[in-house]
Coordinates of C-alpha atoms in Angstrom, one line a residue:
Chain W
M1 CA -77.1 108.7 -24.3
T2 CA -76.3 105.6 -22.4
G3 CA -74.2 104.3 -25.2
K4 CA -72.3 107.6 -25.3
F5 CA -71.7 107.5 -21.6
L6 CA -70.4 104.0 -21.8
S7 CA -68.2 104.7 -24.7
L8 CA -66.7 107.7 -23.0
T9 CA -66.1 106.1 -19.6
A10 CA -64.7 102.8 -21.0
A11 CA -62.7 104.1 -23.9
S12 CA -59.6 104.5 -21.7
F13 CA -59.7 101.0 -20.4
V14 CA -60.1 99.2 -23.6
V15 CA -56.8 100.6 -25.0
L16 CA -55.0 99.2 -22.0
L17 CA -56.8 95.9 -22.4
F18 CA -56.0 95.2 -26.0
T19 CA -52.6 96.8 -26.3
T20 CA -50.3 97.2 -23.3
T21 CA -51.9 94.7 -21.0
P22 CA -52.2 91.0 -21.3
F23 CA -55.7 89.9 -20.6
I24 CA -55.6 89.5 -16.9
A25 CA -58.9 90.1 -15.3
H26 CA -60.3 89.7 -11.9
H27 CA -62.2 86.5 -11.4
S28 CA -59.4 84.3 -12.8
E29 CA -60.2 85.1 -16.4
A30 CA -56.5 84.7 -17.2
A31 CA -57.0 81.0 -16.2
Q32 CA -60.2 80.7 -18.3
F33 CA -59.4 82.5 -21.6
D34 CA -56.4 82.3 -24.0
T35 CA -55.1 85.8 -24.8
T36 CA -53.3 84.3 -27.9
K37 CA -56.7 83.4 -29.4
P38 CA -58.7 86.5 -30.1
V39 CA -62.3 86.0 -31.2
K40 CA -64.6 88.2 -33.2
V41 CA -68.1 87.1 -34.2
S42 CA -71.2 88.6 -35.6
G43 CA -74.6 87.3 -34.7
V44 CA -78.0 87.5 -33.0
V45 CA -78.4 87.8 -29.2
K46 CA -80.0 84.5 -28.0
K47 CA -79.9 84.9 -24.2
V48 CA -78.5 87.0 -21.4
E49 CA -77.7 85.4 -18.1
W50 CA -77.6 88.2 -15.5
M51 CA -75.8 86.2 -12.8
N52 CA -72.7 86.1 -10.7
P53 CA -69.8 85.8 -10.7
H54 CA -70.0 87.3 -14.2
I55 CA -72.8 88.0 -16.7
W56 CA -72.9 85.7 -19.7
F57 CA -74.5 86.5 -23.0
Y58 CA -75.1 84.1 -26.0
I59 CA -74.9 84.9 -29.6
D60 CA -76.2 82.7 -32.5
V61 CA -73.6 82.8 -35.2
K62 CA -74.4 81.5 -38.7
D63 CA -71.7 80.2 -41.0
E64 CA -71.6 80.2 -44.8
K65 CA -73.7 77.0 -45.0
G66 CA -76.3 78.3 -42.7
N67 CA -75.3 76.3 -39.7
V68 CA -75.8 78.1 -36.4
T69 CA -73.4 77.9 -33.5
T70 CA -74.2 79.5 -30.1
W71 CA -71.2 81.3 -28.7
G72 CA -71.1 82.2 -25.0
F73 CA -69.4 85.4 -23.8
S74 CA -68.4 86.3 -20.2
G75 CA -68.7 90.0 -19.1
L76 CA -68.5 91.9 -15.9
P77 CA -70.1 90.9 -12.6
P78 CA -73.7 92.2 -12.5
G79 CA -73.0 94.8 -9.8
M80 CA -69.9 96.2 -11.5
A81 CA -71.8 96.3 -14.9
I82 CA -74.7 98.2 -13.4
R83 CA -72.4 100.8 -11.9
K84 CA -70.8 101.3 -15.2
G85 CA -74.2 101.8 -16.9
F86 CA -74.5 98.4 -18.5
T87 CA -77.8 97.0 -17.3
K88 CA -79.6 93.9 -18.2
D89 CA -81.7 95.9 -20.7
T90 CA -78.6 97.1 -22.5
L91 CA -78.4 94.0 -24.6
K92 CA -81.7 92.7 -26.0
V93 CA -82.5 89.3 -27.3
G94 CA -82.9 89.3 -31.1
E95 CA -80.5 92.2 -31.6
T96 CA -77.6 91.8 -34.1
V97 CA -74.2 92.6 -32.5
V98 CA -70.5 92.0 -33.0
V99 CA -68.5 90.7 -30.1
Q100 CA -64.7 90.7 -29.6
G101 CA -62.9 88.8 -26.8
F102 CA -60.5 85.9 -26.2
R103 CA -61.5 82.2 -26.6
A104 CA -61.8 79.8 -23.7
K105 CA -58.7 77.7 -23.0
D106 CA -60.7 74.5 -23.4
G107 CA -61.3 75.4 -27.1
S108 CA -65.1 75.4 -26.6
N109 CA -67.4 78.1 -28.1
N110 CA -67.0 80.4 -25.2
A111 CA -65.0 83.5 -24.8
S112 CA -64.5 86.7 -22.8
G113 CA -66.8 89.4 -24.1
N114 CA -64.7 92.5 -24.1
I115 CA -66.0 94.7 -26.9
L116 CA -69.6 94.7 -27.9
T117 CA -70.6 96.7 -31.1
F118 CA -74.3 97.3 -31.9
A119 CA -75.7 97.6 -35.4
D120 CA -75.7 101.4 -35.2
G121 CA -72.0 101.5 -34.3
R122 CA -72.3 102.0 -30.6
Q123 CA -69.7 100.2 -28.6
V124 CA -69.8 99.0 -25.0
F125 CA -67.2 97.2 -23.0
P126 CA -68.9 94.6 -20.8
G127 CA -65.6 93.0 -19.9
A128 CA -63.3 95.9 -19.4
L129 CA -61.6 96.9 -16.1
E130 CA -58.8 99.3 -15.4
L131 CA -56.0 96.8 -14.8
G132 CA -52.8 98.8 -15.0
T133 CA -49.7 97.6 -16.8
V134 CA -46.8 95.3 -16.2
P135 CA -43.6 97.4 -16.9
A136 CA -41.4 95.7 -19.5
N137 CA -38.3 97.5 -18.4
K138 CA -38.3 96.3 -14.8
P139 CA -35.2 94.5 -13.7
Chain K
M1 CA -71.9 163.3 -2.5
V2 CA -69.6 161.0 -0.5
M3 CA -72.7 158.8 0.1
R4 CA -73.4 158.6 -3.6
K5 CA -69.8 157.6 -4.4
S6 CA -70.0 154.9 -1.8
V7 CA -73.2 153.5 -3.3
V8 CA -71.7 153.6 -6.8
A9 CA -68.6 151.8 -5.5
F10 CA -70.7 149.3 -3.7
F11 CA -72.6 148.4 -6.9
A12 CA -69.3 148.4 -8.9
V13 CA -67.7 145.7 -6.8
L14 CA -70.8 143.7 -6.1
P15 CA -70.9 141.7 -9.4
P16 CA -67.3 140.5 -9.2
V17 CA -67.6 139.7 -5.5
A18 CA -70.8 137.8 -6.2
C19 CA -69.1 136.0 -9.1
M20 CA -66.2 135.0 -6.9
A21 CA -68.5 133.8 -4.2
L22 CA -70.4 131.7 -6.7
F23 CA -67.2 130.4 -8.1
T24 CA -65.9 129.5 -4.7
Q25 CA -69.2 127.8 -3.8
F26 CA -69.8 125.9 -7.0
S27 CA -66.8 125.7 -9.2
F28 CA -63.7 125.5 -7.0
S29 CA -62.6 122.0 -6.3
Q30 CA -59.6 120.3 -4.8
D31 CA -57.8 117.0 -5.2
L32 CA -57.3 115.0 -2.0
G33 CA -53.8 114.0 -2.6
Q34 CA -51.5 113.6 -5.7
V35 CA -51.8 111.5 -8.8
H36 CA -49.3 108.8 -8.3
E37 CA -48.2 105.4 -9.6
V38 CA -48.5 102.3 -7.4
C39 CA -46.6 99.2 -8.2
S40 CA -46.7 95.8 -6.6
P41 CA -43.6 94.0 -5.3
H42 CA -41.9 91.4 -7.5
E43 CA -42.4 93.1 -10.8
G44 CA -46.1 93.4 -10.2
R45 CA -48.6 95.5 -12.0
C46 CA -48.4 99.3 -11.9
L47 CA -51.4 101.5 -11.9
T48 CA -51.9 105.3 -11.8
I49 CA -54.0 106.3 -8.8
R50 CA -56.1 109.4 -9.1
P51 CA -57.1 111.0 -5.8
P52 CA -60.7 112.0 -5.3
R53 CA -61.5 115.5 -6.6
V54 CA -64.1 117.1 -4.4
P55 CA -66.0 120.4 -4.8
A56 CA -65.3 123.0 -2.1
T57 CA -68.2 123.4 0.2
L58 CA -68.3 126.0 2.9
N59 CA -71.0 124.5 5.1
W60 CA -70.2 120.8 5.1
K61 CA -70.7 119.1 8.5
M62 CA -69.3 115.7 9.2
P63 CA -72.2 113.2 9.5
R64 CA -72.7 112.2 13.1
T65 CA -74.8 109.6 15.0
R66 CA -77.2 110.6 17.7
D67 CA -74.5 109.9 20.3
G68 CA -72.2 112.4 18.5
K69 CA -69.8 109.9 16.9
P70 CA -68.8 110.2 13.3
D71 CA -71.4 108.3 11.2
F72 CA -69.9 106.0 8.5
T73 CA -73.2 104.3 7.6
G74 CA -73.6 104.1 3.8
V75 CA -72.5 102.3 0.6
Y76 CA -68.9 103.1 -0.5
A77 CA -66.5 102.6 -3.3
G78 CA -63.4 101.7 -1.4
A79 CA -59.7 101.3 -2.2
G80 CA -60.5 99.1 -5.2
F81 CA -61.5 102.2 -7.2
N82 CA -60.0 105.2 -8.8
H83 CA -62.3 107.9 -7.4
Q84 CA -63.9 110.9 -9.1
V85 CA -66.5 112.5 -6.9
G86 CA -69.1 114.2 -9.1
P87 CA -72.7 114.1 -10.1
N88 CA -72.3 111.0 -12.2
D89 CA -70.8 108.5 -9.7
T90 CA -68.0 107.8 -12.1
D91 CA -65.7 105.9 -9.8
T92 CA -63.7 103.3 -11.8
P93 CA -63.1 99.8 -10.5
I94 CA -59.4 98.9 -10.5
I95 CA -57.2 95.9 -9.8
R96 CA -54.5 97.2 -7.4
G97 CA -52.6 96.1 -4.4
F98 CA -50.4 97.6 -1.7
D99 CA -47.6 99.9 -2.9
A100 CA -44.2 98.2 -2.9
K101 CA -42.5 101.6 -2.3
I102 CA -44.1 101.8 1.2
M103 CA -43.1 98.3 2.3
P104 CA -39.9 98.0 4.4
P105 CA -37.3 95.2 3.7
T106 CA -38.4 91.7 4.5
K107 CA -36.9 89.5 7.2
P108 CA -34.8 86.4 6.3
G109 CA -37.4 83.9 5.1
G110 CA -40.1 86.6 4.9
D111 CA -40.1 87.0 1.2
A112 CA -40.9 83.3 0.7
I113 CA -44.1 83.9 2.7
L114 CA -44.9 87.2 0.9
F115 CA -44.4 86.1 -2.7
R116 CA -45.5 82.8 -4.2
P117 CA -44.5 82.3 -7.8
T118 CA -47.3 80.9 -10.0
T119 CA -47.7 77.2 -9.3
G120 CA -50.5 76.0 -11.5
D121 CA -52.6 75.3 -8.4
L122 CA -55.5 77.8 -8.3
K123 CA -55.8 77.5 -4.5
I124 CA -52.5 79.3 -4.3
D125 CA -52.4 81.2 -7.6
D126 CA -56.0 82.5 -7.6
P127 CA -58.3 81.1 -4.8
I128 CA -61.2 83.3 -5.8
A129 CA -61.3 81.4 -9.1
L130 CA -62.5 78.5 -6.9
C131 CA -65.0 80.8 -5.2
L132 CA -62.9 80.6 -2.0
P133 CA -62.9 83.8 0.2
Y134 CA -60.9 86.8 -0.8
G135 CA -60.3 87.3 2.9
F136 CA -58.9 90.2 4.8
T137 CA -56.7 92.0 3.8
S138 CA -57.4 91.3 0.1
Q139 CA -60.9 92.5 0.7
I140 CA -59.7 96.0 1.1
F141 CA -59.1 96.2 -2.6
S142 CA -62.4 94.7 -3.7
P143 CA -63.5 96.7 -6.8
Y144 CA -67.2 96.2 -5.7
A145 CA -69.5 98.1 -3.4
Q146 CA -69.2 97.8 0.4
Q147 CA -71.8 98.7 2.9
W148 CA -71.0 100.1 6.4
I149 CA -73.8 99.9 9.0
Q150 CA -73.0 101.6 12.2
A151 CA -74.8 101.0 15.5
P152 CA -73.7 102.5 18.9
N153 CA -71.7 99.5 19.9
H154 CA -71.0 97.7 16.6
L155 CA -70.0 98.3 13.1
V156 CA -71.0 95.9 10.3
I157 CA -69.1 96.0 7.0
R158 CA -70.7 94.0 4.2
H159 CA -68.8 93.6 1.0
E160 CA -70.6 92.7 -2.2
F161 CA -67.6 90.5 -3.2
M162 CA -66.9 87.7 -2.3
N163 CA -70.2 86.1 -1.4
N164 CA -71.1 89.2 0.6
F165 CA -68.2 88.8 2.9
S166 CA -69.0 90.5 6.2
R167 CA -67.2 91.8 9.3
V168 CA -69.0 92.5 12.6
I169 CA -66.9 94.7 14.7
P170 CA -67.6 95.6 18.4
L171 CA -66.7 99.2 19.1
D172 CA -66.0 98.8 22.8
N173 CA -62.2 98.1 22.5
R174 CA -62.6 94.7 24.2
P175 CA -59.5 92.5 24.2
H176 CA -59.0 89.9 21.5
P177 CA -59.6 86.3 22.7
T178 CA -56.2 84.6 23.4
D179 CA -57.1 81.3 21.7
L180 CA -58.2 82.5 18.3
E181 CA -58.5 80.0 15.5
P182 CA -57.2 81.8 12.3
T183 CA -60.0 82.8 9.9
W184 CA -60.3 84.6 6.6
G185 CA -61.9 87.7 8.4
G186 CA -59.8 87.5 11.6
H187 CA -61.0 89.0 14.8
S188 CA -61.6 92.8 14.8
V189 CA -62.3 95.2 17.7
G190 CA -62.8 98.9 17.3
H191 CA -62.6 102.1 19.4
W192 CA -62.7 105.8 18.9
E193 CA -59.8 108.2 19.1
G194 CA -61.6 111.6 18.8
D195 CA -63.3 111.5 15.4
T196 CA -61.2 108.6 14.1
L197 CA -62.5 105.1 14.2
V198 CA -59.6 102.6 14.9
I199 CA -60.2 98.9 14.1
D200 CA -57.6 96.4 15.3
T201 CA -57.6 92.9 13.6
V202 CA -55.6 89.7 14.4
G203 CA -56.4 86.0 14.0
L204 CA -56.0 86.0 10.3
K205 CA -55.5 82.8 8.3
E206 CA -52.3 82.9 6.1
W207 CA -53.9 84.1 2.9
W208 CA -53.8 86.5 0.0
L209 CA -52.5 90.0 0.9
D210 CA -54.1 91.8 -2.0
N211 CA -54.8 91.0 -5.7
P212 CA -53.8 88.8 -8.6
H213 CA -50.3 89.4 -9.9
P214 CA -48.9 88.7 -13.3
N215 CA -46.3 86.2 -12.1
G216 CA -47.5 85.0 -8.7
S217 CA -49.4 86.1 -5.6
L218 CA -48.7 88.1 -2.5
W219 CA -49.6 86.7 1.0
H220 CA -49.7 87.8 4.6
S221 CA -48.9 85.4 7.4
D222 CA -51.1 84.2 10.3
A223 CA -49.1 86.7 12.5
A224 CA -50.5 89.7 10.6
H225 CA -51.8 92.5 12.8
V226 CA -53.8 95.1 11.0
I227 CA -54.9 98.5 12.3
E228 CA -57.4 100.5 10.2
R229 CA -57.9 104.2 10.9
V230 CA -61.0 105.7 9.4
K231 CA -62.1 109.4 9.4
W232 CA -64.2 111.8 7.3
V233 CA -62.1 114.3 5.4
A234 CA -64.6 115.9 2.9
P235 CA -68.2 115.6 1.8
R236 CA -68.7 112.0 0.7
V237 CA -64.9 111.2 1.2
V238 CA -63.5 109.1 4.0
S239 CA -59.8 108.6 4.7
Y240 CA -59.0 104.9 5.1
E241 CA -55.5 104.1 6.5
V242 CA -54.1 100.6 6.9
A243 CA -51.2 99.8 9.2
M244 CA -49.7 96.4 8.6
D245 CA -47.5 94.6 11.1
D246 CA -46.5 91.1 10.0
P247 CA -43.4 90.1 12.0
K248 CA -43.0 86.9 10.0
I249 CA -42.5 88.9 6.8
W250 CA -41.3 92.5 7.3
T251 CA -38.7 94.1 9.5
K252 CA -41.1 96.8 10.7
P253 CA -44.7 97.9 10.4
W254 CA -45.8 100.0 7.5
T255 CA -48.8 102.2 6.7
E256 CA -50.7 103.1 3.5
Q257 CA -53.5 105.5 3.1
F258 CA -56.5 105.2 0.8
H259 CA -59.9 106.9 0.2
M260 CA -63.4 105.6 0.3
V261 CA -66.2 107.5 -1.4
L262 CA -69.8 107.4 -0.3
H263 CA -72.3 106.6 -3.0
P264 CA -75.8 107.4 -1.8
T265 CA -77.3 105.9 -5.0
W266 CA -75.6 102.5 -4.8
E267 CA -77.1 99.4 -3.3
L268 CA -75.2 96.3 -2.3
L269 CA -76.2 93.3 -4.5
E270 CA -76.3 89.7 -3.7
F271 CA -73.1 87.9 -4.9
V272 CA -73.1 84.1 -5.1
C273 CA -69.9 83.0 -6.8
N274 CA -71.0 79.5 -7.6
E275 CA -74.2 80.6 -9.2
N276 CA -72.9 80.6 -12.8
D277 CA -69.1 80.0 -12.6
R278 CA -69.2 78.4 -16.1
C279 CA -65.5 78.2 -17.0
S280 CA -64.0 77.5 -13.6
Q281 CA -60.4 76.3 -14.0
G282 CA -60.6 76.7 -17.7
N283 CA -63.2 74.0 -18.4
C284 CA -66.4 75.5 -19.6
V285 CA -69.8 73.9 -18.8
E286 CA -72.2 74.0 -21.7
S287 CA -75.1 76.4 -21.0
D288 CA -78.7 75.5 -21.7
A289 CA -78.6 78.2 -24.4
Q290 CA -75.8 76.2 -26.2
K291 CA -77.4 72.8 -26.1
K292 CA -78.7 71.5 -29.4
R293 CA -82.5 71.1 -29.5

């Protein structure tokens, strides 16, 4: 039910986020993440940091040789996440998920965590805000 | 016979009348305003603003304090949300600013204060990225909860963002001090005009006017004089009007109206920006979770 609620309420934002709007978020995420470098990883949740100014969650990603890299993903601030139905129990350590976002500008294994897909196909949008658009036809 | 016909007629019209009454009571709703587009000056971002939709209620009474004043105590979604009043508290946080259409022309030199093209210096481009205050008037558009606590002679406004920024406003219409040192919150005094609370603010530091823009930032000057007018307009909905007079920027004052929606189920959370600002200025700090064992 929670997943359905999240999908419904956030579906309209994510279209904006990934099509018409450059990734410009609130707490200077435009300065932190590179919108030309989309990231999509699949792995196991290692840790969730439920802290300000934004939650962070960490995913252990295994490559073809079996080496594990821990990726960090930034989401919404805790207060905003809670009010959108994403609580600290939404994402559980040990769970397998797919995360999409944009890589940190310093090239480290950190990224914005915009779309989170669970093994059963449910999607939540821990990094999505309704941002509006920048009209391309303005003089 | 006439009596019997009257009884029959009564029972014939009763169901539709009852249905209409139920419909009026529980189903009819109204939008407080029009859906409209708001764009920021200087080719800023545009956003569609949806007005609160509220159910019609026949017996609503404005909340009042013991001394008879309108009572604004509670936790609100303010102007930084697209509102939808309903059982699921589905207000949506948005990133918006003041509407360029409402602003009058700028004075000579005013536009250079108002609009700062992106510089590369975050203190100008995006001070909140450095965990500096959002400040008033940006704070108006905070897409986080805000808590109003009203006492007979004071109003306290606590914002979740940034770092639980707070304003303590005396409601006795006392004069502003004449030797104010500009601050991020300025100096505010309030008074009542009937059921409208009027808050008058001066003494603001030259700082952000509203929110991040794609190609720069908007600022008010240290001469900004802001008057907020607040009144209940419907169950859970407060009209929040902002009058801006900044004689260093604009040729005349201007006013924009917003809504705040009361959220009885919300609580204000602690917000400490420096707690885990891991990628400040684009340089990420390795988390303990990422360190090799």
